C-alpha positions as protocol buffer text, in pm:
chain_id: "A"
residue {
  index: 1
  type: UNK
  ca { x: 0 y: 0 z: 0 }
}
residue {
  index: 2
  type: UNK
  ca { x: 102 y: 354 z: -68 }
}
residue {
  index: 3
  type: UNK
  ca { x: 156 y: 579 z: 235 }
}
residue {
  index: 4
  type: UNK
  ca { x: -79 y: 835 z: 78 }
}
residue {
  index: 5
  type: UNK
  ca { x: -371 y: 605 z: 166 }
}
residue {
  index: 6
  type: UNK
  ca { x: -298 y: 605 z: 539 }
}
residue {
  index: 7
  type: UNK
  ca { x: -538 y: 856 z: 692 }
}
residue {
  index: 8
  type: UNK
  ca { x: -449 y: 842 z: 1061 }
}
residue {
  index: 9
  type: UNK
  ca { x: -81 y: 935 z: 1055 }
}
residue {
  index: 10
  type: UNK
  ca { x: -145 y: 1209 z: 1312 }
}
residue {
  index: 11
  type: UNK
  ca { x: -331 y: 1111 z: 1629 }
}
residue {
  index: 12
  type: UNK
  ca { x: -411 y: 1274 z: 1959 }
}
residue {
  index: 13
  type: UNK
  ca { x: -526 y: 1092 z: 2271 }
}
residue {
  index: 14
  type: UNK
  ca { x: -719 y: 1293 z: 2530 }
}
residue {
  index: 15
  type: UNK
  ca { x: -724 y: 1122 z: 2869 }
}
residue {
  index: 16
  type: UNK
  ca { x: -973 y: 1271 z: 3113 }
}
residue {
  index: 17
  type: UNK
  ca { x: -938 y: 1226 z: 3488 }
}
residue {
  index: 18
  type: UNK
  ca { x: -1254 y: 1358 z: 3654 }
}
residue {
  index: 19
  type: UNK
  ca { x: -1218 y: 1490 z: 4006 }
}
residue {
  index: 20
  type: UNK
  ca { x: -1352 y: 1245 z: 4258 }
}
residue {
  index: 21
  type: UNK
  ca { x: -1692 y: 1335 z: 4396 }
}
residue {
  index: 22
  type: UNK
  ca { x: -1646 y: 1114 z: 4704 }
}
residue {
  index: 23
  type: UNK
  ca { x: -1577 y: 1426 z: 4908 }
}
residue {
  index: 24
  type: UNK
  ca { x: -1932 y: 1536 z: 4818 }
}
residue {
  index: 25
  type: UNK
  ca { x: -2087 y: 1213 z: 4941 }
}
residue {
  index: 26
  type: UNK
  ca { x: -2126 y: 1054 z: 4595 }
}
residue {
  index: 27
  type: UNK
  ca { x: -2009 y: 700 z: 4520 }
}
residue {
  index: 28
  type: UNK
  ca { x: -1773 y: 574 z: 4251 }
}
residue {
  index: 29
  type: UNK
  ca { x: -2068 y: 529 z: 4010 }
}
residue {
  index: 30
  type: UNK
  ca { x: -2109 y: 907 z: 4013 }
}
residue {
  index: 31
  type: UNK
  ca { x: -1741 y: 941 z: 3921 }
}
residue {
  index: 32
  type: UNK
  ca { x: -1791 y: 703 z: 3628 }
}
residue {
  index: 33
  type: UNK
  ca { x: -2098 y: 895 z: 3507 }
}
residue {
  index: 34
  type: UNK
  ca { x: -1904 y: 1220 z: 3536 }
}
residue {
  index: 35
  type: UNK
  ca { x: -1620 y: 1073 z: 3327 }
}
residue {
  index: 36
  type: UNK
  ca { x: -1859 y: 958 z: 3055 }
}
residue {
  index: 37
  type: UNK
  ca { x: -2029 y: 1299 z: 3047 }
}
residue {
  index: 38
  type: UNK
  ca { x: -1689 y: 1472 z: 3022 }
}
residue {
  index: 39
  type: UNK
  ca { x: -1586 y: 1248 z: 2731 }
}
residue {
  index: 40
  type: UNK
  ca { x: -1895 y: 1347 z: 2530 }
}
residue {
  index: 41
  type: UNK
  ca { x: -1849 y: 1712 z: 2630 }
}
residue {
  index: 42
  type: UNK
  ca { x: -1487 y: 1710 z: 2508 }
}
residue {
  index: 43
  type: UNK
  ca { x: -1600 y: 1539 z: 2184 }
}
residue {
  index: 44
  type: UNK
  ca { x: -1835 y: 1833 z: 2122 }
}
residue {
  index: 45
  type: UNK
  ca { x: -1559 y: 2083 z: 2195 }
}
residue {
  index: 46
  type: UNK
  ca { x: -1309 y: 1904 z: 1970 }
}
residue {
  index: 47
  type: UNK
  ca { x: -1554 y: 1888 z: 1679 }
}
residue {
  index: 48
  type: UNK
  ca { x: -1605 y: 2266 z: 1699 }
}
residue {
  index: 49
  type: UNK
  ca { x: -1240 y: 2376 z: 1717 }
}
residue {
  index: 50
  type: UNK
  ca { x: -1186 y: 2682 z: 1495 }
}
residue {
  index: 51
  type: UNK
  ca { x: -1021 y: 2593 z: 1164 }
}
residue {
  index: 52
  type: UNK
  ca { x: -1086 y: 2220 z: 1197 }
}
residue {
  index: 53
  type: UNK
  ca { x: -1342 y: 2032 z: 986 }
}
residue {
  index: 54
  type: UNK
  ca { x: -1497 y: 1726 z: 1155 }
}
residue {
  index: 55
  type: UNK
  ca { x: -1540 y: 1408 z: 948 }
}
residue {
  index: 56
  type: UNK
  ca { x: -1893 y: 1285 z: 1036 }
}
residue {
  index: 57
  type: UNK
  ca { x: -1834 y: 937 z: 895 }
}
residue {
  index: 58
  type: UNK
  ca { x: -1530 y: 886 z: 1120 }
}
residue {
  index: 59
  type: UNK
  ca { x: -1693 y: 896 z: 1466 }
}
residue {
  index: 60
  type: UNK
  ca { x: -1682 y: 576 z: 1671 }
}
residue {
  index: 61
  type: UNK
  ca { x: -1858 y: 551 z: 2005 }
}
residue {
  index: 62
  type: UNK
  ca { x: -1700 y: 272 z: 2207 }
}
residue {
  index: 63
  type: UNK
  ca { x: -1856 y: 409 z: 2527 }
}
residue {
  index: 64
  type: UNK
  ca { x: -2215 y: 337 z: 2425 }
}
residue {
  index: 65
  type: UNK
  ca { x: -2102 y: 28 z: 2232 }
}
residue {
  index: 66
  type: UNK
  ca { x: -1791 y: -110 z: 2411 }
}
residue {
  index: 67
  type: UNK
  ca { x: -1567 y: -359 z: 2235 }
}
residue {
  index: 68
  type: UNK
  ca { x: -1593 y: -723 z: 2355 }
}
residue {
  index: 69
  type: UNK
  ca { x: -1271 y: -678 z: 2557 }
}
residue {
  index: 70
  type: UNK
  ca { x: -1431 y: -389 z: 2754 }
}
residue {
  index: 71
  type: UNK
  ca { x: -1247 y: -107 z: 2570 }
}
residue {
  index: 72
  type: UNK
  ca { x: -1437 y: 222 z: 2601 }
}
residue {
  index: 73
  type: UNK
  ca { x: -1342 y: 541 z: 2417 }
}
residue {
  index: 74
  type: UNK
  ca { x: -1470 y: 797 z: 2170 }
}
residue {
  index: 75
  type: UNK
  ca { x: -1289 y: 830 z: 1838 }
}
residue {
  index: 76
  type: UNK
  ca { x: -1333 y: 1107 z: 1585 }
}
residue {
  index: 77
  type: UNK
  ca { x: -1142 y: 1253 z: 1294 }
}
residue {
  index: 78
  type: UNK
  ca { x: -1078 y: 1615 z: 1203 }
}
residue {
  index: 79
  type: UNK
  ca { x: -923 y: 1775 z: 898 }
}
residue {
  index: 80
  type: UNK
  ca { x: -687 y: 2071 z: 920 }
}
residue {
  index: 81
  type: UNK
  ca { x: -512 y: 2200 z: 608 }
}
residue {
  index: 82
  type: UNK
  ca { x: -580 y: 1874 z: 426 }
}
residue {
  index: 83
  type: UNK
  ca { x: -433 y: 1659 z: 707 }
}
residue {
  index: 84
  type: UNK
  ca { x: -659 y: 1412 z: 883 }
}
residue {
  index: 85
  type: UNK
  ca { x: -614 y: 1397 z: 1261 }
}
residue {
  index: 86
  type: UNK
  ca { x: -750 y: 1107 z: 1464 }
}
residue {
  index: 87
  type: UNK
  ca { x: -866 y: 1204 z: 1816 }
}
residue {
  index: 88
  type: UNK
  ca { x: -934 y: 948 z: 2090 }
}
residue {
  index: 89
  type: UNK
  ca { x: -1109 y: 1058 z: 2409 }
}
residue {
  index: 90
  type: UNK
  ca { x: -1123 y: 837 z: 2718 }
}
residue {
  index: 91
  type: UNK
  ca { x: -1112 y: 842 z: 3096 }
}
């Protein structure tokens, strides 16, 4: 294969660590929900970055539909100056 056909040469992984809510009396399930909400929130922010064009056909939601091995993440692709950038968002 020609290297020109590889679309995810540039990738960015965003790892989110939500602050624990245990000090507010919430349990770990609240922390998990907060992490999921933050992942979707960051996805929305990333897809609206000035100068970047999101690629709607390149969004994968492994949080709502986890892989069989339990992997959970959001993947999306953006284009900037003709270069495709893969973005992975996870806790």
